[in-house]
C-alpha cells in the first residue's frame, strides 16, 4: 500500500490543458501526497465508487475534503510582473505618462524602503495580500535597496509564497535620493542579494533571485554590461525588465542609446535577452521585435490594467499575435502602475483590451482573446514565463499542488453573480472569473501547504 497522502479532494477540479482548452472535471478525485505534489487525478468518480477508488489509489486512510455545490479547486494565479514597493500607492497618478508618474509618484514612495522597518511592515502586507487573492507565484521587482530586497525574500519564504525577487538596478535618471550611487554599487548590491537568497533557499524551491534592470533609461552601458556578465555566470537565473512600455518610454530609451533603433537589439547586445526573460508590457512592437522575441523564446508579462491607466494612452499589446507565434505569455498586475493587485481584474482587462485592439485593427476577430486563453495566461502560461512551468501551473501528475479552493456560494457574501441551480460548471467558473473577488477564495495552497484562508 502506498503511503498516505496529505489530502484528497473530491469535487470539481479546473485547470488549463492548453491555451485553447480548459479541463473542468466533475466528481474528480485529486490526490496530494505528503510532499505536496499531485499523486493522482481522476474524473467522474461516482459516490458509490469513491471507497473503492481510494483503496485502489492506496489513500483510503487519507483525509478527504468533499467539495460542495459552488466550490471547485483550480491552480493558483501567477503574477508575472509586480512592483512590491508600490503596494501603498496603488491608484495614485492614474492618467499620467509613465515617466511623469515615476517622477511624481513611484520614485518618492519607493525611496522609503531605505528604512528596513518600513520594508518589513509593507512587504508583510504585500505577500499576505497577494496570497489572499490566490497569487501563489509572483515575480517581484524590489526597490533599489539591498536590505529591503532581502526582507522581501525573507517575507515570501516565511509566508510560503513562491517568488522571483530582484533588487531593482537603477543608477541614473532617478532622483539623487533614489538611485544607486553608480553602476558598480548597483552590481555589488545585486551580487550580495543573489548570495543571500541562495543562502536562505539554496535549491530555489520557493524563492529565487531575478536580475532586474528597471529599464535601460535607468541603466548606463556599464551597468547593463555588468548585468549581462552576471546573467552569463548564472545561466539558470531569470531576467526581468520593462520592454516597449509606451511611446514616451521607447523614444527616450532610443535617444539614450543612439546606436540602436529598437529595444530588442539593445537588450540582446548586453546579453539580457534570452529564454529566461520576463519582458513587461511589450505594447508597441515592430514586426522585427516580435520575431526576435519569438526566436529567442522570451516571455511576455502582459499588464493590461496598467496599460490602460498609466503610460499615456490606451496601449493594447498584440497578445493574440504572440500566442499565435507560440510565445510564452503570462499576466501581471503591475501593482502600482496598475491600480489593482487582483489577477481576476488582470484577466478581465486582458479580454477588454484585446477586444479594443481587434476593433482598432481590422475587426475580424484576429486580435481578440478567448476566455480559455486568458485563463491559461493567468495560470500555466504565467508559470512558463517565470520559469516554474515544469513544477506548477496545472494539475499534471508530479507537479506541486499550488492551488486555491474557490466558493461562489451566496454565504461567502461576495459580489459575484449568484449561482443558480441550473448553472453548468462552465457557468460557475465564468461567474467567478468575471464577477468574483478574493471573498470567493476560501483557501490557498503552495506545494500542498495552506498559506492563506481557512
Short mmCIF file of C-alpha atoms in Angstrom, two decimals:
data_model
loop_
_atom_site.label_atom_id
_atom_site.label_comp_id
_atom_site.label_asym_id
_atom_site.label_seq_id
_atom_site.Cartn_x
_atom_site.Cartn_y
_atom_site.Cartn_z
CA UNK A 1 0.00 0.00 0.00
CA UNK A 2 1.23 3.47 -0.90
CA UNK A 3 1.99 5.94 1.85
CA UNK A 4 -0.98 8.00 2.93
CA UNK A 5 -1.02 11.37 1.17
CA UNK A 6 -1.51 14.73 2.77
CA UNK A 7 -5.04 15.06 1.45
CA UNK A 8 -7.64 14.01 -1.10
CA UNK A 9 -10.09 16.44 -2.70
CA UNK A 10 -13.34 15.28 -4.24
CA UNK A 11 -15.49 17.53 -6.39
CA UNK A 12 -14.99 19.92 -9.27
CA UNK A 13 -11.40 20.43 -10.40
CA UNK A 14 -10.50 23.00 -13.05
CA UNK A 15 -7.21 23.56 -14.87
CA UNK A 16 -5.86 24.55 -18.26
CA UNK A 17 -4.96 21.85 -20.78
CA UNK A 18 -3.51 24.39 -23.23
CA UNK A 19 -4.29 27.91 -24.37
CA UNK A 20 -7.46 26.81 -26.15
CA UNK A 21 -8.89 24.29 -23.70
CA UNK A 22 -9.92 24.28 -20.04
CA UNK A 23 -10.48 20.94 -18.31
CA UNK A 24 -13.49 21.12 -15.99
CA UNK A 25 -13.62 17.78 -14.20
CA UNK A 26 -16.75 16.80 -12.28
CA UNK A 27 -16.77 14.36 -9.36
CA UNK A 28 -13.00 14.28 -9.52
CA UNK A 29 -10.59 12.75 -7.05
CA UNK A 30 -7.42 14.83 -6.69
CA UNK A 31 -4.74 13.26 -4.52
CA UNK A 32 -1.97 15.38 -2.98
CA UNK A 33 0.85 13.38 -1.46
CA UNK A 34 2.89 14.07 1.64
CA UNK A 35 5.43 16.05 -0.39
CA UNK A 36 2.74 18.40 -1.66
CA UNK A 37 2.69 17.00 -5.20
CA UNK A 38 -0.18 15.76 -7.36
CA UNK A 39 -0.24 11.99 -6.99
CA UNK A 40 -3.46 11.24 -8.87
CA UNK A 41 -6.34 12.97 -10.67
CA UNK A 42 -9.39 11.02 -11.80
CA UNK A 43 -12.69 12.44 -13.06
CA UNK A 44 -16.27 11.19 -12.91
CA UNK A 45 -15.91 9.04 -9.81
CA UNK A 46 -19.45 8.26 -8.68
CA UNK A 47 -20.34 8.47 -4.99
CA UNK A 48 -20.66 4.71 -4.71
CA UNK A 49 -17.26 4.21 -6.32
CA UNK A 50 -15.29 6.55 -4.06
CA UNK A 51 -14.30 3.97 -1.39
CA UNK A 52 -13.02 1.54 -3.99
CA UNK A 53 -11.16 4.29 -5.87
CA UNK A 54 -9.48 5.48 -2.68
CA UNK A 55 -8.44 1.92 -1.90
CA UNK A 56 -7.13 1.35 -5.42
CA UNK A 57 -5.07 4.55 -5.13
CA UNK A 58 -3.79 3.47 -1.74
CA UNK A 59 -5.21 6.52 0.05
CA UNK A 60 -8.22 5.15 1.90
CA UNK A 61 -6.87 6.47 5.21
CA UNK A 62 -6.09 9.96 3.93
CA UNK A 63 -8.25 12.95 4.94
CA UNK A 64 -10.97 13.51 2.35
CA UNK A 65 -12.19 17.03 1.54
CA UNK A 66 -15.62 16.81 -0.07
CA UNK A 67 -16.38 19.95 -2.08
CA UNK A 68 -19.90 21.31 -2.08
CA UNK A 69 -22.03 22.77 -4.84
CA UNK A 70 -20.45 26.07 -5.92
CA UNK A 71 -16.95 25.03 -4.86
CA UNK A 72 -14.02 24.00 -7.03
CA UNK A 73 -10.24 23.67 -6.95
CA UNK A 74 -8.08 25.45 -9.54
CA UNK A 75 -4.36 26.29 -9.89
CA UNK A 76 -3.04 29.33 -8.11
CA UNK A 77 -2.52 32.53 -10.06
CA UNK A 78 0.93 33.50 -11.33
CA UNK A 79 1.59 37.26 -11.31
CA UNK A 80 4.44 37.74 -13.77
CA UNK A 81 5.02 41.45 -13.07
CA UNK A 82 4.53 43.10 -9.70
CA UNK A 83 6.30 46.05 -8.05
CA UNK A 84 6.26 45.09 -4.37
CA UNK A 85 7.31 48.57 -3.09
CA UNK A 86 4.37 50.16 -4.90
CA UNK A 87 1.75 48.48 -2.71
CA UNK A 88 0.87 51.61 -0.75
CA UNK A 89 0.46 53.98 -3.68
CA UNK A 90 -1.71 51.88 -5.95
CA UNK A 91 -4.26 54.06 -7.72
CA UNK A 92 -2.29 57.29 -7.43
CA UNK A 93 -1.35 59.27 -10.52
CA UNK A 94 -3.66 57.47 -12.91
CA UNK A 95 -3.61 59.05 -16.36
CA UNK A 96 -0.05 60.37 -16.12
CA UNK A 97 2.50 59.43 -18.74
CA UNK A 98 4.85 56.78 -17.43
CA UNK A 99 7.93 58.97 -16.88
CA UNK A 100 5.91 61.67 -15.12
CA UNK A 101 4.23 59.02 -13.00
CA UNK A 102 7.59 57.66 -11.91
CA UNK A 103 8.90 61.13 -11.03
CA UNK A 104 5.75 62.37 -9.31
CA UNK A 105 4.55 59.21 -7.58
CA UNK A 106 6.57 56.00 -7.70
CA UNK A 107 10.14 57.07 -7.00
CA UNK A 108 9.16 59.03 -3.90
CA UNK A 109 7.28 56.11 -2.37
CA UNK A 110 9.89 53.52 -3.32
CA UNK A 111 12.63 55.60 -1.71
CA UNK A 112 11.02 54.98 1.68
CA UNK A 113 12.23 51.37 1.56
CA UNK A 114 15.63 52.61 2.65
CA UNK A 115 14.11 52.10 6.12
CA UNK A 116 14.09 48.36 6.97
CA UNK A 117 11.16 48.83 9.36
CA UNK A 118 9.09 50.33 6.58
CA UNK A 119 10.08 47.48 4.26
CA UNK A 120 9.17 44.84 6.85
CA UNK A 121 5.76 46.37 7.51
CA UNK A 122 4.79 46.89 3.88
CA UNK A 123 6.16 43.64 2.49
CA UNK A 124 4.25 41.64 5.10
CA UNK A 125 1.07 43.28 3.79
CA UNK A 126 2.08 42.72 0.16
CA UNK A 127 2.71 39.00 0.47
CA UNK A 128 -0.30 38.27 2.65
CA UNK A 129 -2.48 40.41 0.41
CA UNK A 130 -1.35 38.65 -2.74
CA UNK A 131 -1.77 35.20 -1.21
CA UNK A 132 -5.26 36.11 -0.09
CA UNK A 133 -6.06 36.86 -3.74
CA UNK A 134 -4.84 33.47 -4.87
CA UNK A 135 -1.41 34.52 -6.18
CA UNK A 136 0.75 31.52 -5.34
CA UNK A 137 3.67 32.69 -7.51
CA UNK A 138 4.84 36.25 -8.15
CA UNK A 139 7.73 37.88 -9.96
CA UNK A 140 8.56 40.87 -7.77
CA UNK A 141 10.54 43.98 -8.51
CA UNK A 142 12.03 45.15 -5.25
CA UNK A 143 13.27 48.65 -4.58
CA UNK A 144 16.86 49.64 -5.34
CA UNK A 145 17.83 48.85 -1.72
CA UNK A 146 19.72 45.66 -0.93
CA UNK A 147 18.48 45.27 2.65
CA UNK A 148 14.83 45.77 1.67
CA UNK A 149 15.20 43.21 -1.12
CA UNK A 150 16.46 40.67 1.41
CA UNK A 151 13.48 41.47 3.65
CA UNK A 152 11.13 40.79 0.73
CA UNK A 153 12.81 37.43 0.15
CA UNK A 154 12.53 36.55 3.84
CA UNK A 155 8.86 37.55 3.87
CA UNK A 156 7.97 35.40 0.87
CA UNK A 157 9.79 32.42 2.32
CA UNK A 158 8.22 32.82 5.77
CA UNK A 159 4.71 33.09 4.32
CA UNK A 160 5.19 30.26 1.83
CA UNK A 161 4.78 32.24 -1.38
CA UNK A 162 6.68 31.11 -4.44
CA UNK A 163 8.54 34.14 -5.78
CA UNK A 164 11.16 35.63 -8.02
CA UNK A 165 12.72 38.63 -6.26
CA UNK A 166 15.01 41.22 -7.77
CA UNK A 167 16.96 44.15 -6.42
CA UNK A 168 15.99 46.94 -8.83
CA UNK A 169 19.01 48.25 -10.77
CA UNK A 170 18.79 51.99 -11.42
CA UNK A 171 21.81 54.28 -11.35
CA UNK A 172 20.63 57.22 -13.46
CA UNK A 173 17.52 59.20 -14.47
CA UNK A 174 16.06 58.94 -10.98
CA UNK A 175 16.22 61.35 -8.01
CA UNK A 176 19.51 61.53 -6.10
CA UNK A 177 17.58 60.23 -3.09
CA UNK A 178 16.51 57.15 -5.01
CA UNK A 179 19.13 55.67 -7.27
CA UNK A 180 22.24 53.56 -6.99
CA UNK A 181 25.31 55.71 -6.40
CA UNK A 182 26.96 54.34 -9.54
CA UNK A 183 26.90 51.21 -11.73
CA UNK A 184 29.40 49.36 -9.56
CA UNK A 185 27.36 49.86 -6.39
CA UNK A 186 24.29 48.59 -8.22
CA UNK A 187 26.16 45.48 -9.34
CA UNK A 188 27.67 44.87 -5.90
CA UNK A 189 24.26 45.07 -4.22
CA UNK A 190 22.86 42.69 -6.81
CA UNK A 191 25.57 40.08 -6.21
CA UNK A 192 25.03 40.41 -2.46
CA UNK A 193 21.29 39.80 -2.86
CA UNK A 194 21.92 36.79 -5.10
CA UNK A 195 24.19 35.25 -2.45
CA UNK A 196 21.68 35.98 0.31
CA UNK A 197 18.72 34.42 -1.47
CA UNK A 198 20.77 31.32 -2.27
CA UNK A 199 21.63 31.12 1.42
CA UNK A 200 18.03 31.19 2.67
CA UNK A 201 16.71 28.88 -0.09
CA UNK A 202 19.71 27.04 -1.58
CA UNK A 203 17.70 24.93 -4.03
CA UNK A 204 15.34 27.73 -5.01
CA UNK A 205 12.29 25.69 -4.05
CA UNK A 206 10.28 28.79 -3.18
CA UNK A 207 12.43 31.89 -3.56
CA UNK A 208 14.82 32.75 -6.39
CA UNK A 209 16.64 35.89 -7.43
CA UNK A 210 15.77 37.57 -10.74
CA UNK A 211 18.06 40.09 -12.43
CA UNK A 212 16.10 43.34 -12.55
CA UNK A 213 17.38 46.25 -14.63
CA UNK A 214 14.42 48.60 -14.16
CA UNK A 215 14.71 49.60 -17.79
CA UNK A 216 17.52 50.92 -19.99
CA UNK A 217 16.55 54.51 -19.16
CA UNK A 218 17.85 53.97 -15.61
CA UNK A 219 20.96 51.97 -16.61
CA UNK A 220 24.21 53.14 -18.17
CA UNK A 221 26.05 50.88 -20.58
CA UNK A 222 28.45 49.89 -17.78
CA UNK A 223 25.57 48.66 -15.63
CA UNK A 224 23.90 46.76 -18.47
CA UNK A 225 27.23 45.18 -19.36
CA UNK A 226 27.78 44.09 -15.77
CA UNK A 227 24.29 42.62 -15.51
CA UNK A 228 24.89 40.72 -18.74
CA UNK A 229 28.03 39.23 -17.18
CA UNK A 230 26.05 38.17 -14.09
CA UNK A 231 23.44 36.61 -16.38
CA UNK A 232 26.20 34.65 -18.09
CA UNK A 233 27.57 33.46 -14.73
CA UNK A 234 24.08 32.29 -13.63
CA UNK A 235 22.61 30.57 -16.70
CA UNK A 236 19.54 29.45 -14.75
CA UNK A 237 18.62 32.90 -13.41
CA UNK A 238 15.57 34.77 -14.73
CA UNK A 239 15.84 38.34 -16.05
CA UNK A 240 13.04 40.90 -15.89
CA UNK A 241 12.69 44.39 -17.27
CA UNK A 242 10.21 46.75 -18.94
CA UNK A 243 10.09 46.48 -22.71
CA UNK A 244 8.36 48.88 -25.12
CA UNK A 245 6.02 50.03 -22.37
CA UNK A 246 4.91 53.26 -24.05
CA UNK A 247 5.83 55.58 -26.88
CA UNK A 248 7.35 58.06 -24.42
CA UNK A 249 9.49 55.39 -22.77
CA UNK A 250 10.59 53.89 -26.10
CA UNK A 251 11.58 57.26 -27.58
CA UNK A 252 13.60 58.23 -24.50
CA UNK A 253 15.34 54.87 -24.41
CA UNK A 254 16.47 55.08 -28.02
CA UNK A 255 17.63 58.67 -27.53
CA UNK A 256 19.96 57.42 -24.78
CA UNK A 257 21.27 54.60 -26.99
CA UNK A 258 21.52 56.19 -30.46
CA UNK A 259 23.32 53.17 -31.91
CA UNK A 260 20.07 51.19 -31.69
CA UNK A 261 16.72 51.65 -33.40
CA UNK A 262 14.82 49.11 -31.30
CA UNK A 263 14.88 47.73 -27.76
CA UNK A 264 15.29 44.09 -28.78
CA UNK A 265 18.73 44.66 -30.28
CA UNK A 266 19.67 46.88 -27.34
CA UNK A 267 19.00 44.29 -24.64
CA UNK A 268 20.38 41.45 -26.74
CA UNK A 269 23.64 43.37 -27.23
CA UNK A 270 24.16 43.38 -23.45
CA UNK A 271 23.30 39.69 -23.00
CA UNK A 272 19.95 40.43 -21.41
CA UNK A 273 17.56 38.99 -23.99
CA UNK A 274 17.06 35.23 -23.95
CA UNK A 275 14.69 32.43 -22.97
CA UNK A 276 14.89 33.43 -19.28
CA UNK A 277 13.49 36.91 -19.92
CA UNK A 278 10.27 38.26 -18.45
CA UNK A 279 9.50 41.32 -20.56
CA UNK A 280 6.77 43.52 -19.13
CA UNK A 281 4.24 45.27 -21.38
CA UNK A 282 5.51 44.87 -24.98
CA UNK A 283 2.84 47.24 -26.23
CA UNK A 284 4.41 48.99 -29.24
CA UNK A 285 6.08 46.21 -31.19
CA UNK A 286 7.66 46.25 -34.61
CA UNK A 287 7.43 43.06 -36.68
CA UNK A 288 11.19 42.66 -36.25
CA UNK A 289 10.99 42.85 -32.46
CA UNK A 290 8.13 40.36 -32.26
CA UNK A 291 10.06 37.98 -34.48
CA UNK A 292 13.24 38.38 -32.42
CA UNK A 293 11.43 37.73 -29.13
CA UNK A 294 9.88 34.64 -30.70
CA UNK A 295 13.24 33.35 -31.94
CA UNK A 296 14.86 33.87 -28.53
CA UNK A 297 11.89 32.28 -26.68
CA UNK A 298 11.42 35.33 -24.45
CA UNK A 299 8.49 35.52 -22.05
CA UNK A 300 5.96 38.37 -22.07
CA UNK A 301 4.30 39.75 -18.93
CA UNK A 302 1.06 41.28 -20.16
CA UNK A 303 -0.20 44.02 -17.81
CA UNK A 304 -3.48 45.28 -19.27
CA UNK A 305 -4.65 47.27 -16.24
CA UNK A 306 -1.53 49.43 -16.18
CA UNK A 307 -1.54 49.76 -19.96
CA UNK A 308 -4.99 51.33 -19.82
CA UNK A 309 -4.39 53.72 -16.93
CA UNK A 310 -0.72 54.80 -16.71
CA UNK A 311 1.61 55.42 -19.59
CA UNK A 312 -0.04 57.86 -21.93
CA UNK A 313 -2.71 56.13 -23.95
CA UNK A 314 -4.80 53.02 -24.31
CA UNK A 315 -1.95 50.62 -25.05
CA UNK A 316 -3.27 47.23 -26.06
CA UNK A 317 -0.46 44.73 -26.51
CA UNK A 318 -0.65 42.38 -29.54
CA UNK A 319 -1.11 39.36 -27.28
CA UNK A 320 -3.05 37.24 -29.74
CA UNK A 321 -0.18 37.61 -32.21
CA UNK A 322 2.29 36.50 -29.52
CA UNK A 323 0.18 33.44 -28.78
CA UNK A 324 -0.12 32.53 -32.46
CA UNK A 325 3.67 32.64 -32.60
CA UNK A 326 3.85 30.12 -29.75
CA UNK A 327 5.44 32.64 -27.40
CA UNK A 328 5.26 32.38 -23.61
CA UNK A 329 2.72 34.89 -22.27
CA UNK A 330 1.52 35.45 -18.72
CA UNK A 331 -0.46 38.12 -16.91
CA UNK A 332 0.84 40.73 -14.49
CA UNK A 333 -0.90 43.19 -12.22
CA UNK A 334 1.94 45.76 -12.39
CA UNK A 335 0.69 46.81 -8.97
CA UNK A 336 1.46 50.42 -8.59
CA UNK A 337 1.16 51.34 -12.24
CA UNK A 338 -1.81 49.04 -12.44
CA UNK A 339 -4.18 50.26 -9.73
CA UNK A 340 -5.43 46.76 -8.92
CA UNK A 341 -3.47 43.91 -7.35
CA UNK A 342 -6.17 41.45 -8.47
CA UNK A 343 -5.29 38.85 -11.06
CA UNK A 344 -9.01 38.49 -11.69
CA UNK A 345 -9.03 42.09 -12.87
CA UNK A 346 -5.96 41.42 -15.00
CA UNK A 347 -7.84 38.57 -16.67
CA UNK A 348 -10.90 40.71 -17.35
CA UNK A 349 -8.90 43.66 -18.59
CA UNK A 350 -6.85 41.46 -20.90
CA UNK A 351 -10.03 40.49 -22.70
CA UNK A 352 -11.31 44.08 -22.81
CA UNK A 353 -8.07 45.44 -24.27
CA UNK A 354 -7.95 42.64 -26.83
CA UNK A 355 -11.46 43.50 -28.00
CA UNK A 356 -10.40 47.13 -28.37
CA UNK A 357 -7.30 46.12 -30.30
CA UNK A 358 -9.39 43.94 -32.56
CA UNK A 359 -11.78 46.82 -33.29
CA UNK A 360 -8.97 49.28 -33.94
CA UNK A 361 -7.00 46.88 -36.13
CA UNK A 362 -9.29 45.11 -38.57
CA UNK A 363 -12.42 43.94 -36.71
CA UNK A 364 -12.04 40.36 -37.90
CA UNK A 365 -11.51 38.74 -34.52
CA UNK A 366 -7.81 38.13 -35.05
CA UNK A 367 -6.76 40.20 -32.02
CA UNK A 368 -9.49 39.17 -29.56
CA UNK A 369 -8.58 36.83 -26.71
CA UNK A 370 -10.76 33.95 -25.60
CA UNK A 371 -11.72 33.07 -22.05
CA UNK A 372 -9.59 29.93 -22.39
CA UNK A 373 -6.53 31.91 -23.42
CA UNK A 374 -6.91 34.33 -20.55
CA UNK A 375 -7.31 31.51 -18.01
CA UNK A 376 -4.19 29.84 -19.41
CA UNK A 377 -2.14 33.06 -19.17
CA UNK A 378 -3.15 33.54 -15.53
CA UNK A 379 -2.02 30.03 -14.57
CA UNK A 380 0.01 27.73 -16.83
CA UNK A 381 1.16 30.47 -19.19
CA UNK A 382 2.43 32.59 -16.33
CA UNK A 383 4.25 29.62 -14.81
CA UNK A 384 6.07 29.09 -18.10
CA UNK A 385 7.05 32.77 -18.28
CA UNK A 386 8.63 32.84 -14.80
CA UNK A 387 10.47 29.54 -15.24
CA UNK A 388 8.35 27.34 -12.98
CA UNK A 389 6.27 25.68 -15.68
CA UNK A 390 7.64 22.21 -15.02
CA UNK A 391 6.65 22.46 -11.37
CA UNK A 392 3.35 24.36 -11.20
CA UNK A 393 0.54 25.86 -13.28
CA UNK A 394 -1.79 22.91 -13.72
CA UNK A 395 -2.60 19.60 -12.05
CA UNK A 396 -0.38 17.28 -14.08
CA UNK A 397 0.72 14.27 -12.04
CA UNK A 398 4.01 15.04 -10.30
CA UNK A 399 3.59 18.80 -10.22
CA UNK A 400 3.34 20.69 -6.95
CA UNK A 401 -0.08 21.48 -5.57
CA UNK A 402 -0.17 25.26 -5.91
CA UNK A 403 -3.89 25.86 -5.83
CA UNK A 404 -6.90 27.63 -4.45
CA UNK A 405 -10.25 26.43 -3.21
CA UNK A 406 -12.96 28.67 -4.66
CA UNK A 407 -16.53 29.05 -3.42
CA UNK A 408 -19.08 31.16 -5.30
CA UNK A 409 -21.90 30.40 -2.89
CA UNK A 410 -24.01 33.24 -1.52
CA UNK A 411 -22.80 32.50 2.03
CA UNK A 412 -19.40 33.94 1.08
CA UNK A 413 -21.01 37.40 0.99
CA UNK A 414 -19.23 38.25 -2.23
CA UNK A 415 -20.43 40.34 -5.13
CA UNK A 416 -20.20 37.60 -7.72
CA UNK A 417 -23.18 36.83 -9.90
CA UNK A 418 -25.44 34.46 -7.92
CA UNK A 419 -25.08 30.77 -8.63
CA UNK A 420 -28.34 29.31 -9.98
CA UNK A 421 -29.48 25.72 -9.55
CA UNK A 422 -29.28 25.03 -13.27
CA UNK A 423 -25.89 26.68 -13.84
CA UNK A 424 -23.37 24.49 -15.59
CA UNK A 425 -19.86 24.02 -14.21
CA UNK A 426 -18.57 26.27 -17.00
CA UNK A 427 -21.02 28.95 -15.92
CA UNK A 428 -19.82 28.60 -12.32
CA UNK A 429 -16.23 29.15 -13.45
CA UNK A 430 -17.16 32.15 -15.59
CA UNK A 431 -19.06 33.74 -12.73
CA UNK A 432 -16.00 33.53 -10.51
CA UNK A 433 -13.51 34.81 -13.09
CA UNK A 434 -15.72 37.61 -14.40
CA UNK A 435 -17.58 38.73 -11.24
CA UNK A 436 -15.81 37.23 -8.22
CA UNK A 437 -13.14 38.58 -5.89
CA UNK A 438 -10.96 37.45 -3.00
CA UNK A 439 -14.04 36.79 -0.83
CA UNK A 440 -14.67 33.75 -3.02
CA UNK A 441 -11.21 32.32 -2.35
CA UNK A 442 -11.56 30.07 0.68
CA UNK A 443 -8.05 28.63 0.94
CA UNK A 444 -4.76 28.95 -0.90
CA UNK A 445 -2.03 26.29 -1.06
CA UNK A 446 1.61 26.29 -2.15
CA UNK A 447 3.34 22.92 -2.50
CA UNK A 448 0.43 21.36 -0.63
CA UNK A 449 0.68 23.63 2.41
CA UNK A 450 -2.09 26.07 3.24
CA UNK A 451 -0.71 29.61 3.07
CA UNK A 452 -3.94 31.62 3.28
CA UNK A 453 -7.56 31.17 4.24
CA UNK A 454 -9.20 28.55 6.40
#
